[in-house]
Coordinates of C-alpha atoms in Angstrom, one line a residue:
X1 CA 114.0 108.8 137.9
X2 CA 116.2 109.7 134.9
X3 CA 114.9 111.8 131.9
X4 CA 116.0 111.8 128.3
X5 CA 115.5 115.3 126.6
X6 CA 114.7 115.0 122.9
X7 CA 115.0 118.4 121.2
X8 CA 116.0 120.2 118.0
X9 CA 119.4 122.0 118.0
X10 CA 117.7 125.4 117.7
X11 CA 115.9 124.8 120.9
X12 CA 119.1 124.0 122.9
X13 CA 119.1 127.2 124.9
X14 CA 115.5 126.7 126.1
X15 CA 116.1 122.9 126.8
X16 CA 119.3 123.7 128.8
X17 CA 117.3 126.1 131.0
X18 CA 114.6 123.4 131.5
X19 CA 117.3 120.8 132.3
X20 CA 118.8 123.1 135.0
X21 CA 115.5 123.0 136.9
X22 CA 114.9 119.3 136.2
X23 CA 118.3 118.3 137.5
X24 CA 117.2 119.6 140.9
X25 CA 114.1 117.4 140.9
X26 CA 115.1 114.1 139.4
X27 CA 117.0 111.7 141.6
X28 CA 119.1 110.2 138.8
X29 CA 119.6 113.2 136.6
X30 CA 119.0 114.3 133.1
X31 CA 120.4 112.9 129.8
X32 CA 121.1 115.8 127.4
X33 CA 123.2 115.0 124.4
X34 CA 124.1 117.8 122.0
X35 CA 126.9 116.3 119.9
X36 CA 125.8 113.3 117.8
X37 CA 128.4 111.0 116.2
X38 CA 126.6 109.4 113.3
X39 CA 128.6 106.1 113.5
X40 CA 127.5 105.2 117.0
X41 CA 124.6 107.5 117.7
X42 CA 121.8 104.9 117.4
X43 CA 123.7 102.4 119.7
X44 CA 124.4 105.1 122.3
X45 CA 120.8 106.4 122.0
X46 CA 119.4 103.0 122.7
X47 CA 121.7 102.5 125.7
X48 CA 120.7 105.9 127.2
X49 CA 117.1 105.3 126.6
X50 CA 117.4 102.0 128.3
X51 CA 118.6 103.9 131.4
X52 CA 115.8 106.5 131.3
X53 CA 112.4 106.3 132.8
X54 CA 110.9 109.2 130.9
X55 CA 111.5 110.9 127.5
X56 CA 110.6 114.5 127.1
X57 CA 110.1 115.5 123.5
X58 CA 110.4 119.2 122.6
X59 CA 108.7 119.4 119.3
X60 CA 107.9 121.9 116.7
X61 CA 105.9 121.7 113.4
X62 CA 108.4 119.0 112.2
X63 CA 110.7 116.6 113.9
X64 CA 114.3 116.4 112.8
X65 CA 115.6 113.0 111.5
X66 CA 117.5 112.7 114.8
X67 CA 114.3 113.3 116.8
X68 CA 112.4 110.8 114.7
X69 CA 115.1 108.2 115.5
X70 CA 114.9 109.1 119.2
X71 CA 111.1 108.9 119.5
X72 CA 111.0 105.7 117.4
X73 CA 113.6 104.1 119.6
X74 CA 111.8 105.1 122.8
X75 CA 108.5 103.6 121.5
X76 CA 110.3 100.4 120.4
X77 CA 112.0 100.0 123.8
X78 CA 108.7 100.6 125.5
X79 CA 108.0 101.1 129.2
X80 CA 108.9 104.8 129.0
X81 CA 106.7 107.7 130.1
X82 CA 106.7 110.2 127.2
X83 CA 105.8 113.8 127.6
X84 CA 105.5 116.1 124.6
X85 CA 106.5 119.8 125.0
X86 CA 105.0 121.6 122.0
X87 CA 106.4 124.8 120.6
X88 CA 103.5 125.2 118.3
X89 CA 99.7 124.9 118.7
X90 CA 98.7 121.2 119.1
X91 CA 96.6 121.4 115.9
X92 CA 99.8 122.3 114.0
X93 CA 101.9 119.3 115.1
X94 CA 102.9 117.1 112.2
X95 CA 101.1 113.9 111.4
X96 CA 104.1 111.7 112.5
X97 CA 103.4 113.0 116.0
X98 CA 99.9 111.6 116.1
X99 CA 101.0 108.8 118.5
X100 CA 102.6 111.5 120.8
X101 CA 99.3 113.5 120.8
X102 CA 97.9 110.7 123.1
X103 CA 100.7 111.5 125.6
X104 CA 100.7 114.3 128.2
X105 CA 101.2 117.6 126.3
X106 CA 102.7 120.8 127.6
X107 CA 102.2 123.9 125.5
X108 CA 105.8 125.2 125.9
X109 CA 105.4 127.9 123.2
X110 CA 103.8 130.1 125.9
X111 CA 105.8 129.1 128.9
X112 CA 109.1 130.0 130.4
X113 CA 111.7 127.2 130.9
X114 CA 110.9 127.3 134.7
X115 CA 107.2 126.9 134.1
X116 CA 107.8 124.1 131.6
X117 CA 110.0 122.2 134.1
X118 CA 107.4 122.8 136.8
X119 CA 104.7 121.3 134.6
X120 CA 106.9 118.3 133.7
X121 CA 107.4 117.6 137.4
X122 CA 103.7 117.8 138.0
X123 CA 103.0 115.3 135.2
X124 CA 105.7 113.0 136.7
X125 CA 104.2 113.3 140.2
X126 CA 107.4 114.6 141.8
X127 CA 108.0 117.8 143.7
X128 CA 109.3 120.9 141.9
X129 CA 112.5 122.3 143.4
X130 CA 114.0 125.4 141.9
X131 CA 116.7 126.2 144.5
X132 CA 119.5 124.2 146.2
X133 CA 121.2 120.9 145.4
X134 CA 119.7 118.2 143.2
X135 CA 117.4 115.7 145.0
X136 CA 120.4 113.3 144.9
X137 CA 123.4 115.6 145.5
X138 CA 125.9 112.9 144.3
X139 CA 124.5 113.0 140.8
X140 CA 126.8 115.4 138.9
X141 CA 127.7 113.4 135.8
X142 CA 126.0 114.7 132.7
X143 CA 126.8 114.1 129.0
X144 CA 126.9 117.9 128.6
X145 CA 127.8 120.3 131.4
X146 CA 124.5 122.1 131.8
X147 CA 125.5 123.9 134.9
X148 CA 127.0 127.3 134.4

């Protein structure tokens, strides 16, 4: 299983911490892309989404234009499990997230990164591991080095 983490730049520190736990649990790794080159971002996004089984959307009261593009692409591609991690109360999510409100929702605003990762793995039906090597120790290629 490979996950795509969709997030706002100001949530990067939190998402990196969640990704550290998830990389231990997912057999094919985590796609985390911080730097976005506008000229080829959509193409690259669609290629990566095509490789991922799940998209995890870290959302606040408003999606950024990049997040909107990512979510729209994931829905268009289809066949992806989408999990919403909300940093605000569910009632405060923007209207454009109405479709996502039908997906599994984690109330991340009250959780540590470890607890968020644990809840994600529960929703995915995979064991949560928080120590040791990744479930596939040969997977160490990430778009961003999230291992300190």
